[in-house]
PDB file of N, CA and C in Angstrom:
ATOM      1  N   MET A 287      -0.318  27.731 -17.379  1.00 47.00           N
ATOM      2  CA  MET A 287       0.562  26.854 -16.630  1.00 47.00           C
ATOM      3  C   MET A 287      -0.232  25.664 -16.096  1.00 47.00           C
ATOM      4  N   THR A 288       0.397  24.527 -16.092  1.00 52.00           N
ATOM      5  CA  THR A 288      -0.236  23.339 -15.533  1.00 52.00           C
ATOM      6  C   THR A 288       0.504  22.922 -14.275  1.00 52.00           C
ATOM      7  N   ALA A 289      -0.258  22.402 -13.349  1.00 56.00           N
ATOM      8  CA  ALA A 289       0.343  21.929 -12.102  1.00 56.00           C
ATOM      9  C   ALA A 289       0.990  20.569 -12.343  1.00 56.00           C
ATOM     10  N   ASP A 290       2.097  20.342 -11.662  1.00 61.00           N
ATOM     11  CA  ASP A 290       2.741  19.030 -11.762  1.00 61.00           C
ATOM     12  C   ASP A 290       1.823  17.983 -11.150  1.00 61.00           C
ATOM     13  N   LYS A 291       1.610  16.929 -11.892  1.00 68.00           N
ATOM     14  CA  LYS A 291       0.798  15.837 -11.371  1.00 68.00           C
ATOM     15  C   LYS A 291       1.736  14.771 -10.827  1.00 68.00           C
ATOM     16  N   LYS A 292       1.597  14.473  -9.557  1.00 68.00           N
ATOM     17  CA  LYS A 292       2.394  13.422  -8.955  1.00 68.00           C
ATOM     18  C   LYS A 292       1.686  12.098  -9.206  1.00 68.00           C
ATOM     19  N   PRO A 293       2.450  11.028  -9.454  1.00 68.00           N
ATOM     20  CA  PRO A 293       1.819   9.725  -9.625  1.00 68.00           C
ATOM     21  C   PRO A 293       1.052   9.327  -8.369  1.00 68.00           C
ATOM     22  N   GLU A 294       0.015   8.575  -8.572  1.00 80.00           N
ATOM     23  CA  GLU A 294      -0.834   8.162  -7.464  1.00 80.00           C
ATOM     24  C   GLU A 294      -0.084   7.259  -6.495  1.00 80.00           C
ATOM     25  N   THR A 295      -0.263   7.520  -5.199  1.00 88.00           N
ATOM     26  CA  THR A 295       0.328   6.702  -4.151  1.00 88.00           C
ATOM     27  C   THR A 295      -0.769   6.330  -3.173  1.00 88.00           C
ATOM     28  N   THR A 296      -1.051   5.035  -3.034  1.00 91.00           N
ATOM     29  CA  THR A 296      -2.116   4.589  -2.137  1.00 91.00           C
ATOM     30  C   THR A 296      -1.751   3.264  -1.481  1.00 91.00           C
ATOM     31  N   VAL A 297      -2.390   3.022  -0.364  1.00 93.00           N
ATOM     32  CA  VAL A 297      -2.363   1.716   0.286  1.00 93.00           C
ATOM     33  C   VAL A 297      -3.819   1.289   0.415  1.00 93.00           C
ATOM     34  N   THR A 298      -4.150   0.160  -0.196  1.00 94.00           N
ATOM     35  CA  THR A 298      -5.510  -0.354  -0.152  1.00 94.00           C
ATOM     36  C   THR A 298      -5.527  -1.642   0.645  1.00 94.00           C
ATOM     37  N   VAL A 299      -6.469  -1.742   1.569  1.00 96.00           N
ATOM     38  CA  VAL A 299      -6.607  -2.947   2.385  1.00 96.00           C
ATOM     39  C   VAL A 299      -7.827  -3.712   1.874  1.00 96.00           C
ATOM     40  N   GLU A 300      -7.644  -5.025   1.688  1.00 95.00           N
ATOM     41  CA  GLU A 300      -8.712  -5.864   1.145  1.00 95.00           C
ATOM     42  C   GLU A 300      -8.874  -7.118   1.994  1.00 95.00           C
ATOM     43  N   LYS A 301     -10.109  -7.631   2.029  1.00 95.00           N
ATOM     44  CA  LYS A 301     -10.363  -8.882   2.726  1.00 95.00           C
ATOM     45  C   LYS A 301     -10.358 -10.012   1.705  1.00 95.00           C
ATOM     46  N   ARG A 302      -9.554 -11.029   1.973  1.00 94.00           N
ATOM     47  CA  ARG A 302      -9.460 -12.181   1.070  1.00 94.00           C
ATOM     48  C   ARG A 302     -10.630 -13.134   1.303  1.00 94.00           C
ATOM     49  N   SER A 303     -10.803 -14.057   0.394  1.00 95.00           N
ATOM     50  CA  SER A 303     -11.914 -15.004   0.499  1.00 95.00           C
ATOM     51  C   SER A 303     -11.783 -15.943   1.704  1.00 95.00           C
ATOM     52  N   ASN A 304     -10.566 -16.095   2.223  1.00 95.00           N
ATOM     53  CA  ASN A 304     -10.366 -16.955   3.390  1.00 95.00           C
ATOM     54  C   ASN A 304     -10.595 -16.208   4.709  1.00 95.00           C
ATOM     55  N   GLY A 305     -11.019 -14.958   4.643  1.00 95.00           N
ATOM     56  CA  GLY A 305     -11.307 -14.176   5.842  1.00 95.00           C
ATOM     57  C   GLY A 305     -10.131 -13.398   6.379  1.00 95.00           C
ATOM     58  N   LYS A 306      -8.963 -13.543   5.782  1.00 96.00           N
ATOM     59  CA  LYS A 306      -7.768 -12.808   6.204  1.00 96.00           C
ATOM     60  C   LYS A 306      -7.680 -11.494   5.436  1.00 96.00           C
ATOM     61  N   TRP A 307      -6.858 -10.579   5.934  1.00 97.00           N
ATOM     62  CA  TRP A 307      -6.694  -9.259   5.335  1.00 97.00           C
ATOM     63  C   TRP A 307      -5.339  -9.150   4.655  1.00 97.00           C
ATOM     64  N   CYS A 308      -5.284  -8.367   3.581  1.00 97.00           N
ATOM     65  CA  CYS A 308      -4.031  -8.114   2.875  1.00 97.00           C
ATOM     66  C   CYS A 308      -4.001  -6.648   2.448  1.00 97.00           C
ATOM     67  N   PHE A 309      -2.860  -6.209   1.946  1.00 96.00           N
ATOM     68  CA  PHE A 309      -2.754  -4.835   1.464  1.00 96.00           C
ATOM     69  C   PHE A 309      -2.116  -4.811   0.086  1.00 96.00           C
ATOM     70  N   VAL A 310      -2.462  -3.791  -0.679  1.00 95.00           N
ATOM     71  CA  VAL A 310      -1.890  -3.549  -2.003  1.00 95.00           C
ATOM     72  C   VAL A 310      -1.336  -2.129  -1.977  1.00 95.00           C
ATOM     73  N   VAL A 311      -0.074  -1.974  -2.372  1.00 94.00           N
ATOM     74  CA  VAL A 311       0.557  -0.654  -2.393  1.00 94.00           C
ATOM     75  C   VAL A 311       0.701  -0.189  -3.838  1.00 94.00           C
ATOM     76  N   LYS A 312       0.235   1.015  -4.116  1.00 93.00           N
ATOM     77  CA  LYS A 312       0.460   1.636  -5.414  1.00 93.00           C
ATOM     78  C   LYS A 312       1.348   2.845  -5.153  1.00 93.00           C
ATOM     79  N   TYR A 313       2.573   2.791  -5.673  1.00 91.00           N
ATOM     80  CA  TYR A 313       3.562   3.834  -5.403  1.00 91.00           C
ATOM     81  C   TYR A 313       4.170   4.306  -6.711  1.00 91.00           C
ATOM     82  N   ARG A 314       4.052   5.575  -6.966  1.00 88.00           N
ATOM     83  CA  ARG A 314       4.587   6.217  -8.169  1.00 88.00           C
ATOM     84  C   ARG A 314       4.101   5.529  -9.442  1.00 88.00           C
ATOM     85  N   GLY A 315       2.828   5.154  -9.432  1.00 87.00           N
ATOM     86  CA  GLY A 315       2.218   4.562 -10.612  1.00 87.00           C
ATOM     87  C   GLY A 315       2.440   3.070 -10.773  1.00 87.00           C
ATOM     88  N   VAL A 316       3.188   2.446  -9.856  1.00 91.00           N
ATOM     89  CA  VAL A 316       3.456   1.001  -9.927  1.00 91.00           C
ATOM     90  C   VAL A 316       2.649   0.311  -8.834  1.00 91.00           C
ATOM     91  N   THR A 317       1.879  -0.699  -9.215  1.00 93.00           N
ATOM     92  CA  THR A 317       1.091  -1.457  -8.252  1.00 93.00           C
ATOM     93  C   THR A 317       1.874  -2.675  -7.804  1.00 93.00           C
ATOM     94  N   HIS A 318       2.107  -2.756  -6.492  1.00 91.00           N
ATOM     95  CA  HIS A 318       2.789  -3.908  -5.902  1.00 91.00           C
ATOM     96  C   HIS A 318       1.712  -4.900  -5.476  1.00 91.00           C
ATOM     97  N   PRO A 319       1.873  -6.182  -5.771  1.00 91.00           N
ATOM     98  CA  PRO A 319       0.806  -7.161  -5.534  1.00 91.00           C
ATOM     99  C   PRO A 319       0.419  -7.294  -4.065  1.00 91.00           C
ATOM    100  N   ALA A 320      -0.740  -7.894  -3.857  1.00 90.00           N
ATOM    101  CA  ALA A 320      -1.272  -8.084  -2.509  1.00 90.00           C
ATOM    102  C   ALA A 320      -0.278  -8.845  -1.639  1.00 90.00           C
ATOM    103  N   GLN A 321      -0.148  -8.391  -0.407  1.00 90.00           N
ATOM    104  CA  GLN A 321       0.790  -8.985   0.538  1.00 90.00           C
ATOM    105  C   GLN A 321       0.063  -9.316   1.834  1.00 90.00           C
ATOM    106  N   GLY A 322       0.396 -10.433   2.424  1.00 92.00           N
ATOM    107  CA  GLY A 322      -0.008 -10.738   3.785  1.00 92.00           C
ATOM    108  C   GLY A 322      -1.282 -11.538   3.946  1.00 92.00           C
ATOM    109  N   ASN A 323      -1.370 -12.137   5.106  1.00 94.00           N
ATOM    110  CA  ASN A 323      -2.556 -12.834   5.592  1.00 94.00           C
ATOM    111  C   ASN A 323      -2.751 -12.405   7.035  1.00 94.00           C
ATOM    112  N   PHE A 324      -3.221 -11.181   7.227  1.00 96.00           N
ATOM    113  CA  PHE A 324      -3.350 -10.611   8.556  1.00 96.00           C
ATOM    114  C   PHE A 324      -4.715 -10.934   9.139  1.00 96.00           C
ATOM    115  N   SER A 325      -4.770 -11.098  10.462  1.00 96.00           N
ATOM    116  CA  SER A 325      -6.029 -11.450  11.104  1.00 96.00           C
ATOM    117  C   SER A 325      -6.943 -10.248  11.305  1.00 96.00           C
ATOM    118  N   SER A 326      -6.390  -9.027  11.233  1.00 96.00           N
ATOM    119  CA  SER A 326      -7.238  -7.845  11.390  1.00 96.00           C
ATOM    120  C   SER A 326      -6.908  -6.792  10.329  1.00 96.00           C
ATOM    121  N   MET A 327      -7.902  -5.969  10.056  1.00 96.00           N
ATOM    122  CA  MET A 327      -7.724  -4.902   9.083  1.00 96.00           C
ATOM    123  C   MET A 327      -6.681  -3.902   9.576  1.00 96.00           C
ATOM    124  N   LEU A 328      -6.650  -3.637  10.871  1.00 97.00           N
ATOM    125  CA  LEU A 328      -5.701  -2.683  11.445  1.00 97.00           C
ATOM    126  C   LEU A 328      -4.259  -3.130  11.228  1.00 97.00           C
ATOM    127  N   GLN A 329      -3.993  -4.413  11.379  1.00 96.00           N
ATOM    128  CA  GLN A 329      -2.637  -4.928  11.142  1.00 96.00           C
ATOM    129  C   GLN A 329      -2.224  -4.700   9.688  1.00 96.00           C
ATOM    130  N   ALA A 330      -3.118  -5.000   8.769  1.00 96.00           N
ATOM    131  CA  ALA A 330      -2.813  -4.832   7.345  1.00 96.00           C
ATOM    132  C   ALA A 330      -2.568  -3.355   7.017  1.00 96.00           C
ATOM    133  N   GLN A 331      -3.363  -2.455   7.610  1.00 96.00           N
ATOM    134  CA  GLN A 331      -3.173  -1.022   7.372  1.00 96.00           C
ATOM    135  C   GLN A 331      -1.818  -0.559   7.891  1.00 96.00           C
ATOM    136  N   ALA A 332      -1.465  -0.984   9.087  1.00 96.00           N
ATOM    137  CA  ALA A 332      -0.206  -0.553   9.703  1.00 96.00           C
ATOM    138  C   ALA A 332       1.005  -1.032   8.897  1.00 96.00           C
ATOM    139  N   ILE A 333       1.005  -2.295   8.501  1.00 95.00           N
ATOM    140  CA  ILE A 333       2.131  -2.825   7.731  1.00 95.00           C
ATOM    141  C   ILE A 333       2.168  -2.191   6.350  1.00 95.00           C
ATOM    142  N   GLY A 334       1.023  -1.974   5.740  1.00 94.00           N
ATOM    143  CA  GLY A 334       0.973  -1.315   4.434  1.00 94.00           C
ATOM    144  C   GLY A 334       1.567   0.083   4.482  1.00 94.00           C
ATOM    145  N   GLN A 335       1.248   0.840   5.524  1.00 94.00           N
ATOM    146  CA  GLN A 335       1.816   2.188   5.677  1.00 94.00           C
ATOM    147  C   GLN A 335       3.324   2.119   5.908  1.00 94.00           C
ATOM    148  N   SER A 336       3.781   1.123   6.656  1.00 95.00           N
ATOM    149  CA  SER A 336       5.215   0.953   6.889  1.00 95.00           C
ATOM    150  C   SER A 336       5.958   0.656   5.587  1.00 95.00           C
ATOM    151  N   VAL A 337       5.363  -0.189   4.755  1.00 93.00           N
ATOM    152  CA  VAL A 337       5.970  -0.503   3.461  1.00 93.00           C
ATOM    153  C   VAL A 337       6.045   0.744   2.601  1.00 93.00           C
ATOM    154  N   LEU A 338       4.989   1.530   2.589  1.00 91.00           N
ATOM    155  CA  LEU A 338       4.971   2.764   1.809  1.00 91.00           C
ATOM    156  C   LEU A 338       6.066   3.728   2.282  1.00 91.00           C
ATOM    157  N   LYS A 339       6.229   3.879   3.585  1.00 92.00           N
ATOM    158  CA  LYS A 339       7.281   4.760   4.117  1.00 92.00           C
ATOM    159  C   LYS A 339       8.671   4.254   3.728  1.00 92.00           C
ATOM    160  N   ALA A 340       8.857   2.942   3.735  1.00 93.00           N
ATOM    161  CA  ALA A 340      10.152   2.373   3.332  1.00 93.00           C
ATOM    162  C   ALA A 340      10.431   2.657   1.853  1.00 93.00           C
ATOM    163  N   LEU A 341       9.414   2.546   1.021  1.00 89.00           N
ATOM    164  CA  LEU A 341       9.577   2.851  -0.399  1.00 89.00           C
ATOM    165  C   LEU A 341       9.936   4.321  -0.601  1.00 89.00           C
ATOM    166  N   GLU A 342       9.306   5.202   0.159  1.00 88.00           N
ATOM    167  CA  GLU A 342       9.597   6.633   0.039  1.00 88.00           C
ATOM    168  C   GLU A 342      11.004   6.963   0.487  1.00 88.00           C
ATOM    169  N   LYS A 343      11.536   6.244   1.469  1.00 90.00           N
ATOM    170  CA  LYS A 343      12.899   6.494   1.946  1.00 90.00           C
ATOM    171  C   LYS A 343      13.947   6.047   0.922  1.00 90.00           C
ATOM    172  N   GLN A 344      13.620   5.047   0.105  1.00 86.00           N
ATOM    173  CA  GLN A 344      14.557   4.558  -0.907  1.00 86.00           C
ATOM    174  C   GLN A 344      14.833   5.602  -1.967  1.00 86.00           C
ATOM    175  N   ARG A 345      13.941   6.469  -2.163  1.00 72.00           N
ATOM    176  CA  ARG A 345      14.037   7.480  -3.203  1.00 72.00           C
ATOM    177  C   ARG A 345      15.124   8.399  -2.955  1.00 72.00           C
TER     178      ARG A 345
END
């Protein structure tokens, strides 16, 4: 028997070349492009997690 493999779901926070922060959401194998120009990494993480929760509720 093989275990069901769920598609990868992640939120990645990255620093842009202009010094601002953005997030990339990968949900059910689909990568959503970088979003935002946040002044702190914490802001980008919080909004990224909120977006992920909204995507999960749509299901």
